[in-house]
Amino acid sequence: MSFRRLWSTPKAMGDVNMVTEELKNLYYKRLLPVEKYYSFHHFHSPSYEDADFDNKPMVLVMGQYSTGKTTFIRYLIEQDFLGSRVGPEPTTDCFTALMYGEVEGIIPGNALTMDPKKPFRNLDPFGNSFLNRFQCVQMPNRILESMSIIDTPGILTAAKRKLSRGYDFAAVLRWFAERVDRIILLFDAHKMEFSDELTRAFGALCGYEDKLRVVLNKADRVDSQHLMRVYGALMWSLGKVFRTPEILRVYIGSFWSEPRQMCDHYQLIELEEEDLLADIRNLPRNAAVRKLNDLVKRARLVRAHAHIISYLKQEMPTIFCRESKKHNLIYQLPVIFNKIQQQHHVPAGDFPDCTKMQENLLGQDFSKFKKLKPSLMASLDKLLSTDIAKLVPYIQHQEQRKRSLHGVLDGEFLRTFKPEHYRRDPFKEPPMDEGSELDFDEWVVEKYKPKYDEIFYNLSPTKGKLSGTKVKEWMTKTLLPNSVLAHIWRLSDVDGDGMLDDEEFALAVHLIEEKVEGHWLPRELPPHLVPPSKRLSEASDVSV
């Protein structure tokens, strides 16, 4: 049987659901027994559940207060959500998980941890102090069909560092960092202040730098000289916190849906915006790869943990001087790590943080520790050496299949546009797949059309239509983000020919004015906005 035929069969492992199921089976069969035997959850994170494998990709948005976290999320989903407030003061005081739901509503934290279909059951140990500050907002949003977004409280500045949250904020961040696919860390170009809580938050992200994307927000509000200085200061500060040879990628932008201020680095902001959106857009594609990567990292940590626990058990006396020996072993833990590396060939990077391990060991009874069990360790070695390796080719083939889709700004992961309707346009957006009864007598744009026609004919149309190049040149003068203009183009080019006639151009200007006034754009063009000349063709398309 050929590989192509294997892929097309219902039982093919290359299907993303089959890959996820196989990862889940390997975890329960190979890894979970080792975790339970050596009490891994007492020292590190709780065991995985079905929801941790089945959930959609998650994006964690964090940063100091007033850096634009909630506004950034509203920019991504192009919609307000329940409980969201925006202001210069700390307006977001809780963790909010934005997830897809047919009916809009809020699920409080305690009820959320009881739902086996949600990946939050293991947050229960953080107690009521945290759960009272945790909620899930469900809403029918097409972006949330493909991913979930976690909004976080603003990190306190130095002036507010004496305030207590009532729960371990850094520990909660680390719990989410382990499970999310991407971490968006926002900074304000106006103020660059590294507080104590921000430093502790950085510590919670250590080990997950590959998921981290740093955003220097509100960059259109400063001049180029100030931006250069702030960028340099940010890179220097991040280099001191994340002591890695790799340089973190910092995106410069102004991530909201309102018109930007014109500045010398305006084009740079647009390019950075496109890069970050492309990175977020690819998350649903790479979900299986991320789950496999996290499972391998966890398996390596479990293996190192098993050797540590076994070594401590062997060194403990049977009866006398047990307490003094325990404290001596904890003090000698760095030396023990080196011995295990040499004896069992465990890489140094697989070991947990030594200081945190020492703190966790202080409250443990070493007499209850277990020695190495050859059968469990052999099963774990098979997972790392054989089982995972068999899955890699299927995941790679899955990625090749997904890369064949057209790369558009938002339509691809929204899954609302069909490739056969793709048309090349100045913003690289496909036209919308229309379909509804159009029997409205009055076009709401008609009363403004004389004003819009004057702009239209001043742009010198050819054969009654404006080319995409001319429209783009005019649209960019509105200073709206390219992502917003792309969506307006897609809504306005009703017939999908890559050009705009006078009615379509009037519709585009109308949508721009509505957006500038603060209204949200529709995801699909409502029937009452369809130009009169296009309604006949739209109706015929529906009947066909």
Coordinates of C-alpha atoms in Angstrom, one line a residue:
M1 CA 0.0 0.0 0.0
S2 CA 1.4 3.4 -1.0
F3 CA 1.9 6.2 1.5
R4 CA -0.7 8.3 -0.3
R5 CA -3.3 5.6 0.0
L6 CA -2.5 5.1 3.7
W7 CA -3.1 8.8 4.3
S8 CA -6.5 8.7 2.6
T9 CA -7.9 5.7 4.6
P10 CA -10.0 6.4 7.7
K11 CA -7.5 4.8 10.0
A12 CA -4.5 6.7 8.7
M13 CA -2.2 7.9 11.4
G14 CA -1.5 11.0 9.4
D15 CA -4.8 12.5 10.2
V16 CA -4.4 15.1 13.0
N17 CA -7.0 13.4 15.2
M18 CA -5.3 10.1 14.8
V19 CA -1.9 11.6 15.7
T20 CA -3.4 13.2 18.8
E21 CA -5.0 9.9 19.8
E22 CA -1.7 8.1 19.4
L23 CA 0.1 10.7 21.5
K24 CA -2.7 10.3 24.1
N25 CA -2.3 6.5 24.1
L26 CA 1.5 6.7 24.4
Y27 CA 1.2 9.0 27.3
Y28 CA -1.2 6.8 29.2
K29 CA 0.6 3.6 28.4
R30 CA 4.3 4.6 28.7
L31 CA 4.7 7.9 30.6
L32 CA 1.8 8.1 33.1
P33 CA 2.8 4.9 35.0
V34 CA 6.3 6.3 35.5
E35 CA 4.9 9.6 36.7
K36 CA 2.7 7.9 39.3
Y37 CA 5.3 5.5 40.5
Y38 CA 7.8 8.3 41.3
S39 CA 5.2 10.9 42.4
F40 CA 6.1 13.3 39.6
H41 CA 3.1 15.5 40.2
H42 CA 4.3 16.3 43.8
F43 CA 7.4 18.0 42.4
H44 CA 6.3 19.2 39.0
S45 CA 3.1 19.7 37.0
P46 CA 0.0 17.5 37.4
S47 CA -0.6 14.6 35.0
Y48 CA -2.2 15.3 31.6
E49 CA -5.9 14.5 30.9
D50 CA -7.8 14.0 27.7
A51 CA -8.6 17.7 27.4
D52 CA -4.9 18.6 27.4
F53 CA -4.5 16.6 24.2
D54 CA -7.9 17.4 22.6
N55 CA -8.1 21.1 23.2
K56 CA -7.5 23.7 20.5
P57 CA -4.3 25.8 20.3
M58 CA -4.1 28.4 23.0
V59 CA -2.5 31.8 23.0
L60 CA -1.5 33.4 26.3
V61 CA -1.5 37.3 26.3
M62 CA 0.4 38.9 29.1
G63 CA 2.1 42.1 30.0
Q64 CA 2.1 45.0 32.4
Y65 CA -1.1 46.9 32.9
S66 CA -2.0 49.5 30.2
T67 CA 0.1 47.8 27.5
G68 CA -2.9 47.0 25.4
K69 CA -3.5 43.3 26.2
T70 CA -7.3 43.4 26.0
T71 CA -7.2 45.7 23.0
F72 CA -4.8 43.3 21.3
I73 CA -7.3 40.4 21.8
R74 CA -10.2 42.5 20.5
Y75 CA -8.0 43.4 17.5
L76 CA -7.5 39.6 16.8
I77 CA -11.1 38.6 17.1
E78 CA -12.6 41.8 15.8
Q79 CA -15.2 41.8 18.6
D80 CA -15.9 42.9 22.1
F81 CA -16.2 40.1 24.7
L82 CA -18.1 39.9 28.0
G83 CA -16.2 41.5 31.0
S84 CA -13.6 43.3 28.9
R85 CA -12.7 46.8 29.9
V86 CA -10.0 49.1 28.5
G87 CA -8.3 51.9 30.3
P88 CA -5.0 53.4 31.6
E89 CA -5.6 51.8 35.1
P90 CA -5.4 48.0 35.8
T91 CA -8.8 47.1 34.3
T92 CA -8.3 43.3 33.8
D93 CA -8.2 41.8 37.3
C94 CA -8.6 38.2 36.4
F95 CA -7.6 35.4 34.0
T96 CA -10.1 35.1 31.2
A97 CA -10.2 32.2 28.8
L98 CA -11.9 33.1 25.5
M99 CA -13.3 30.0 23.9
Y100 CA -15.8 29.1 21.2
G101 CA -19.4 28.5 22.2
E102 CA -22.7 28.6 20.3
V103 CA -24.2 30.8 23.1
E104 CA -22.4 33.7 24.6
G105 CA -21.9 33.4 28.3
I106 CA -19.4 33.4 31.2
I107 CA -18.4 30.2 33.2
P108 CA -16.9 31.0 36.6
G109 CA -13.6 29.4 37.6
N110 CA -14.8 26.8 40.2
A111 CA -17.4 25.4 37.7
L112 CA -14.7 25.5 34.9
T113 CA -12.4 23.2 36.8
M114 CA -15.2 20.6 37.1
D115 CA -15.7 20.4 33.3
P116 CA -13.8 17.4 31.9
K117 CA -14.0 18.8 28.4
K118 CA -12.0 21.9 29.3
P119 CA -8.2 21.8 29.9
F120 CA -8.4 23.6 33.2
R121 CA -9.2 20.9 35.7
N122 CA -5.7 20.9 37.1
L123 CA -6.0 24.5 38.2
D124 CA -8.0 23.4 41.2
P125 CA -4.9 23.2 43.6
F126 CA -4.4 27.0 43.3
G127 CA -7.5 27.4 45.5
N128 CA -10.4 29.8 45.7
S129 CA -8.2 32.9 45.8
F130 CA -7.3 32.2 42.2
L131 CA -10.5 30.5 40.9
N132 CA -12.5 33.5 42.0
R133 CA -10.3 35.5 39.6
F134 CA -10.6 33.0 36.7
Q135 CA -13.4 32.7 34.2
C136 CA -14.2 31.4 30.7
V137 CA -16.0 33.6 28.2
Q138 CA -17.7 31.5 25.5
M139 CA -18.8 33.3 22.3
P140 CA -19.7 32.4 18.7
N141 CA -16.6 33.8 17.0
R142 CA -15.0 32.1 14.0
I143 CA -11.4 32.8 15.1
L144 CA -12.2 31.0 18.4
E145 CA -13.3 28.0 16.4
S146 CA -9.6 27.4 15.6
M147 CA -7.9 28.6 18.8
S148 CA -8.5 29.8 22.3
I149 CA -7.1 33.0 23.9
I150 CA -6.1 33.6 27.5
D151 CA -6.3 37.2 28.8
T152 CA -4.3 37.8 32.0
P153 CA -4.2 40.5 34.7
G154 CA -1.8 43.3 34.2
I155 CA 1.6 42.7 35.8
L156 CA 2.0 45.2 38.7
T157 CA 4.6 47.9 38.4
A158 CA 7.2 48.9 41.0
A159 CA 4.8 51.4 42.5
K160 CA 2.2 48.7 43.2
R161 CA 4.5 45.8 44.1
K162 CA 3.4 45.7 47.7
L163 CA -0.1 44.7 46.7
S164 CA -0.9 41.0 47.2
R165 CA -3.0 39.0 44.7
G166 CA -3.8 36.2 47.2
Y167 CA -2.4 33.5 45.0
D168 CA 0.9 32.5 43.4
F169 CA 0.7 34.6 40.2
A170 CA 4.0 33.3 38.8
A171 CA 3.0 29.6 39.4
V172 CA -0.3 30.2 37.5
L173 CA 1.6 31.7 34.6
R174 CA 4.0 28.8 34.5
W175 CA 1.0 26.4 34.5
F176 CA -0.4 28.1 31.4
A177 CA 3.0 28.5 29.8
E178 CA 3.5 24.7 29.8
R179 CA 0.2 24.2 28.0
V180 CA -0.3 27.0 25.6
D181 CA 1.0 27.1 22.0
R182 CA 2.1 30.8 22.0
I183 CA 2.9 33.4 24.6
I184 CA 2.4 37.1 23.6
L185 CA 4.3 39.4 26.0
L186 CA 3.4 43.1 25.4
F187 CA 5.4 46.2 26.3
D188 CA 4.4 49.8 26.0
A189 CA 6.7 52.0 23.9
H190 CA 5.9 54.9 26.2
K191 CA 7.1 53.3 29.4
M192 CA 9.7 50.7 30.0
E193 CA 9.7 49.6 33.6
F194 CA 10.8 46.2 34.9
S195 CA 9.1 45.5 38.3
D196 CA 9.7 42.7 40.7
E197 CA 6.5 40.9 39.6
L198 CA 7.5 41.2 36.0
T199 CA 10.9 39.6 36.8
R200 CA 9.1 36.8 38.6
A201 CA 6.8 36.4 35.6
F202 CA 9.9 36.0 33.4
G203 CA 11.2 33.3 35.7
A204 CA 7.9 31.5 35.2
L205 CA 8.5 31.5 31.4
C206 CA 12.0 30.1 31.6
G207 CA 12.1 26.9 29.6
Y208 CA 9.4 28.1 27.3
E209 CA 11.2 30.7 25.3
D210 CA 10.4 28.9 22.1
K211 CA 6.7 29.8 22.6
L212 CA 7.4 33.5 23.5
R213 CA 6.8 36.4 21.2
V214 CA 7.6 39.9 22.5
V215 CA 5.6 42.8 21.2
L216 CA 6.6 46.5 21.6
N217 CA 3.1 48.0 21.3
K218 CA 1.9 51.6 20.6
A219 CA 4.9 52.2 18.5
D220 CA 3.1 54.7 16.3
R221 CA 2.8 57.0 19.3
V222 CA 6.5 57.7 19.5
D223 CA 9.1 59.1 17.1
S224 CA 11.7 57.0 15.5
Q225 CA 14.5 58.2 17.7
H226 CA 12.6 57.4 20.9
L227 CA 11.5 54.0 19.4
M228 CA 15.1 53.1 18.7
R229 CA 16.2 53.9 22.3
V230 CA 13.2 52.0 23.8
Y231 CA 13.9 49.0 21.5
G232 CA 17.5 48.9 22.6
A233 CA 16.7 49.1 26.2
L234 CA 14.1 46.3 25.9
M235 CA 16.5 44.0 24.1
W236 CA 19.2 44.7 26.8
S237 CA 16.7 44.0 29.6
L238 CA 15.4 40.8 28.0
G239 CA 19.0 39.6 27.5
K240 CA 19.7 39.9 31.3
V241 CA 16.5 38.0 32.2
F242 CA 16.6 35.2 29.5
R243 CA 20.2 34.0 29.6
T244 CA 20.1 32.2 26.3
P245 CA 22.4 32.6 23.3
E246 CA 19.3 33.1 21.1
I247 CA 17.9 36.6 20.8
L248 CA 14.1 36.9 21.4
R249 CA 12.1 38.2 18.5
V250 CA 10.6 41.6 19.3
Y251 CA 7.7 42.7 17.1
I252 CA 7.2 46.5 16.7
G253 CA 3.6 47.5 16.1
S254 CA 0.4 49.2 17.1
F255 CA -2.0 46.4 17.5
W256 CA -5.6 47.7 17.5
S257 CA -8.2 48.3 14.9
E258 CA -8.2 52.1 15.0
P259 CA -6.4 54.4 12.6
R260 CA -2.7 54.7 13.4
Q261 CA -0.8 57.9 13.7
M262 CA 1.5 58.7 10.7
C263 CA 5.2 58.3 11.6
D264 CA 8.5 57.7 9.9
H265 CA 8.4 53.9 10.8
Y266 CA 4.8 53.4 9.6
Q267 CA 5.8 50.8 7.0
L268 CA 7.9 48.9 9.5
I269 CA 4.8 48.6 11.8
E270 CA 2.8 47.2 8.9
L271 CA 5.5 44.6 8.1
E272 CA 5.8 43.6 11.7
E273 CA 2.0 43.3 12.0
E274 CA 2.0 40.9 9.0
D275 CA 4.8 38.8 10.5
L276 CA 3.1 38.4 13.9
L277 CA -0.3 37.6 12.3
A278 CA 1.3 35.0 10.1
D279 CA 2.9 33.4 13.2
I280 CA -0.5 33.3 15.0
R281 CA -2.3 32.0 11.9
N282 CA 0.0 29.0 11.7
L283 CA -0.8 27.8 15.3
P284 CA -3.7 25.5 14.2
R285 CA -1.4 24.0 11.6
N286 CA 1.3 23.2 14.1
A287 CA -0.9 22.0 17.0
A288 CA 0.2 18.3 16.6
V289 CA 3.8 19.2 16.4
R290 CA 3.6 21.3 19.6
K291 CA 1.8 18.5 21.5
L292 CA 4.5 16.0 20.4
N293 CA 7.3 18.4 21.4
D294 CA 5.7 19.1 24.9
L295 CA 5.3 15.3 25.4
V296 CA 8.9 14.7 24.6
K297 CA 10.1 17.5 27.0
R298 CA 7.9 16.0 29.7
A299 CA 9.2 12.5 29.1
R300 CA 12.8 13.7 29.4
L301 CA 12.0 15.5 32.7
V302 CA 10.2 12.4 34.0
R303 CA 13.3 10.2 33.2
A304 CA 15.6 12.6 35.0
H305 CA 13.2 12.8 37.9
A306 CA 13.0 9.0 38.2
H307 CA 16.8 8.8 38.4
I308 CA 16.9 11.5 41.1
I309 CA 14.3 9.9 43.3
S310 CA 16.0 6.5 42.9
Y311 CA 19.4 7.8 43.8
L312 CA 18.1 9.6 47.0
K313 CA 16.3 6.4 48.0
Q314 CA 19.5 4.3 47.7
E315 CA 21.5 6.8 49.7
M316 CA 19.1 7.0 52.6
P317 CA 20.0 4.9 55.8
T318 CA 17.5 2.3 57.0
I319 CA 17.1 3.5 60.6
F320 CA 19.5 5.9 62.1
C321 CA 20.4 9.6 61.2
R322 CA 17.7 9.7 58.5
E323 CA 16.8 13.4 58.9
S324 CA 20.4 14.6 58.9
K325 CA 21.2 12.4 55.9
K326 CA 18.1 13.9 54.1
H327 CA 19.3 17.4 54.6
N328 CA 22.8 16.5 53.5
L329 CA 21.5 14.9 50.3
I330 CA 19.4 18.0 49.5
Y331 CA 22.5 20.2 50.0
Q332 CA 24.5 17.9 47.8
L333 CA 21.9 17.9 45.0
P334 CA 24.0 19.7 42.4
V335 CA 26.7 17.0 42.9
I336 CA 24.1 14.3 42.6
F337 CA 22.9 15.7 39.3
N338 CA 26.4 15.5 37.9
K339 CA 26.7 11.8 39.1
I340 CA 23.4 10.9 37.5
Q341 CA 24.5 12.5 34.2
Q342 CA 27.7 10.5 34.1
Q343 CA 26.3 7.2 35.3
H344 CA 23.1 7.1 33.2
H345 CA 24.0 9.4 30.4
V346 CA 21.1 11.8 31.1
P347 CA 21.6 15.2 29.4
A348 CA 22.1 18.2 31.7
G349 CA 19.3 20.0 30.0
D350 CA 16.7 17.3 31.0
F351 CA 17.2 18.0 34.8
P352 CA 14.8 20.3 36.7
D353 CA 15.8 23.6 38.3
C354 CA 18.1 22.6 41.1
T355 CA 17.0 25.3 43.6
K356 CA 13.3 24.5 43.1
M357 CA 13.9 20.8 43.4
Q358 CA 15.7 21.4 46.7
E359 CA 12.8 23.4 48.0
N360 CA 10.3 20.6 47.0
L361 CA 12.4 17.9 48.6
L362 CA 12.4 19.6 52.0
G363 CA 8.8 18.6 52.7
Q364 CA 9.1 15.0 51.3
D365 CA 9.5 11.7 53.2
F366 CA 12.5 10.0 51.5
S367 CA 11.6 6.6 52.9
K368 CA 8.6 6.6 50.6
F369 CA 10.7 7.1 47.5
K370 CA 11.0 4.2 45.0
K371 CA 14.1 2.6 43.5
L372 CA 14.5 2.3 39.7
K373 CA 12.1 -0.2 38.2
P374 CA 13.7 -1.7 35.0
S375 CA 10.4 -2.4 33.3
L376 CA 9.1 1.1 33.7
M377 CA 12.4 2.7 32.6
A378 CA 12.5 0.4 29.6
S379 CA 9.0 1.4 28.6
L380 CA 10.0 5.1 28.9
D381 CA 13.1 4.6 26.8
K382 CA 11.0 2.9 24.1
L383 CA 8.7 5.9 24.1
L384 CA 11.7 8.3 23.5
S385 CA 13.7 6.2 21.1
T386 CA 11.0 4.4 19.0
D387 CA 7.4 5.3 19.5
I388 CA 7.8 9.1 19.1
A389 CA 10.1 8.6 16.1
K390 CA 7.4 6.6 14.3
L391 CA 4.9 9.5 14.6
V392 CA 7.2 12.2 13.1
P393 CA 6.9 11.2 9.4
Y394 CA 3.1 11.3 9.6
I395 CA 3.1 14.7 11.3
Q396 CA 5.5 16.0 8.6
H397 CA 3.2 14.7 5.8
Q398 CA 0.2 16.4 7.6
E399 CA 2.1 19.7 7.6
Q400 CA 2.8 19.4 3.8
R401 CA -0.9 18.9 3.1
K402 CA -1.8 22.0 5.1
R403 CA 0.8 24.2 3.5
S404 CA -0.9 23.7 0.1
L405 CA -3.7 26.0 1.3
H406 CA -3.6 29.6 0.1
G407 CA -1.9 32.0 2.5
V408 CA -4.3 34.7 3.2
L409 CA -4.4 37.1 6.2
D410 CA -7.3 35.7 8.2
G411 CA -9.4 33.6 5.9
E412 CA -7.3 30.5 6.1
F413 CA -7.6 29.7 9.7
L414 CA -11.1 31.0 9.9
R415 CA -12.0 28.4 7.3
T416 CA -14.7 30.5 5.8
F417 CA -13.3 30.9 2.3
K418 CA -13.0 28.3 -0.4
P419 CA -9.7 28.1 -2.4
E420 CA -11.7 27.9 -5.7
H421 CA -13.0 31.4 -5.1
Y422 CA -9.5 32.9 -4.6
R423 CA -8.7 36.0 -6.5
R424 CA -5.5 38.0 -6.5
D425 CA -6.0 41.5 -5.0
P426 CA -3.8 44.2 -3.6
F427 CA -4.2 43.0 0.0
K428 CA -3.8 39.3 -0.8
E429 CA -7.3 38.6 0.4
P430 CA -9.9 36.2 -1.1
P431 CA -13.4 37.5 -1.8
M432 CA -16.2 36.3 0.5
D433 CA -18.4 33.4 -0.2
E434 CA -21.8 35.1 -0.3
G435 CA -25.2 33.5 0.0
S436 CA -28.4 34.9 1.3
E437 CA -31.8 36.2 0.1
L438 CA -31.4 39.8 -1.1
D439 CA -34.8 41.5 -1.3
F440 CA -34.0 44.9 0.3
D441 CA -35.4 47.8 -1.6
E442 CA -33.2 50.5 -0.1
W443 CA -29.4 50.5 -0.2
V444 CA -28.1 52.2 3.0
V445 CA -25.1 53.5 1.1
E446 CA -27.2 55.3 -1.5
K447 CA -27.6 58.6 0.3
Y448 CA -23.8 59.0 0.7
K449 CA -23.0 57.9 -2.9
P450 CA -22.7 61.3 -4.5
K451 CA -19.9 62.2 -2.1
Y452 CA -18.2 58.8 -2.7
D453 CA -18.6 59.2 -6.5
E454 CA -16.6 62.4 -6.4
I455 CA -13.6 60.5 -4.8
F456 CA -14.2 57.6 -7.3
Y457 CA -13.9 59.7 -10.4
N458 CA -11.0 61.7 -9.1
L459 CA -9.0 58.5 -9.0
S460 CA -9.5 58.1 -12.8
P461 CA -11.3 54.8 -13.3
T462 CA -10.7 52.7 -16.4
K463 CA -13.8 51.5 -18.1
G464 CA -15.9 52.3 -15.1
K465 CA -13.6 50.5 -12.6
L466 CA -10.7 51.2 -10.3
S467 CA -7.7 48.8 -10.2
G468 CA -6.6 47.3 -7.0
T469 CA -3.4 49.4 -7.1
K470 CA -5.3 52.7 -7.2
V471 CA -7.7 51.6 -4.5
K472 CA -4.9 50.4 -2.2
E473 CA -3.0 53.7 -2.6
W474 CA -6.1 55.6 -1.6
M475 CA -7.1 53.2 1.2
T476 CA -3.7 53.4 3.0
K477 CA -4.1 57.1 3.5
T478 CA -6.8 56.3 6.1
L479 CA -4.0 54.9 8.3
L480 CA -6.1 51.9 9.2
P481 CA -4.1 48.7 9.7
N482 CA -3.6 46.6 6.6
S483 CA -5.5 43.7 8.2
V484 CA -8.6 46.0 8.5
L485 CA -8.2 47.3 4.9
A486 CA -7.8 43.8 3.6
H487 CA -11.1 42.8 5.2
I488 CA -12.8 45.9 3.8
W489 CA -11.5 45.0 0.3
R490 CA -12.8 41.5 0.6
L491 CA -16.3 42.7 1.7
S492 CA -16.4 45.4 -1.1
D493 CA -15.2 43.3 -4.1
V494 CA -18.5 41.6 -4.3
D495 CA -18.0 40.1 -7.7
G496 CA -14.4 39.0 -7.0
D497 CA -12.9 40.5 -10.1
G498 CA -10.0 42.3 -8.3
M499 CA -11.4 45.7 -9.2
L500 CA -14.1 48.1 -7.8
D501 CA -16.9 49.8 -9.7
D502 CA -18.6 52.9 -8.4
E503 CA -21.0 51.0 -6.2
E504 CA -18.3 48.7 -4.8
F505 CA -16.0 51.7 -4.1
A506 CA -18.9 53.5 -2.4
L507 CA -19.4 50.4 -0.2
A508 CA -15.7 50.4 0.7
V509 CA -15.6 54.0 1.7
H510 CA -18.8 53.5 3.8
L511 CA -17.1 50.6 5.6
I512 CA -14.0 52.7 6.2
E513 CA -16.0 55.6 7.7
E514 CA -17.9 53.2 9.9
K515 CA -14.6 51.7 11.1
V516 CA -13.0 55.0 11.8
E517 CA -16.1 55.9 13.9
G518 CA -15.4 52.9 16.1
H519 CA -17.9 50.3 14.8
W520 CA -16.9 46.7 14.3
L521 CA -16.8 45.3 10.8
P522 CA -19.1 42.4 9.8
R523 CA -17.4 39.1 9.1
E524 CA -19.7 38.6 6.1
L525 CA -21.4 41.3 4.1
P526 CA -25.0 41.8 5.3
P527 CA -27.7 41.6 2.6
H528 CA -28.7 45.3 3.1
L529 CA -25.1 46.4 2.2
V530 CA -24.9 44.4 -1.1
P531 CA -24.9 46.9 -4.0
P532 CA -28.2 46.9 -6.0
S533 CA -26.5 45.9 -9.3
K534 CA -25.0 42.9 -7.5
R535 CA -28.1 41.6 -5.9
L536 CA -29.4 39.9 -9.0
S537 CA -26.2 37.9 -9.5
E538 CA -26.2 37.1 -5.7
A539 CA -29.7 35.8 -5.8
S540 CA -28.9 33.7 -8.9
D541 CA -25.9 32.3 -7.2
V542 CA -28.1 31.2 -4.2
S543 CA -30.6 29.6 -6.5
V544 CA -27.9 27.6 -8.3

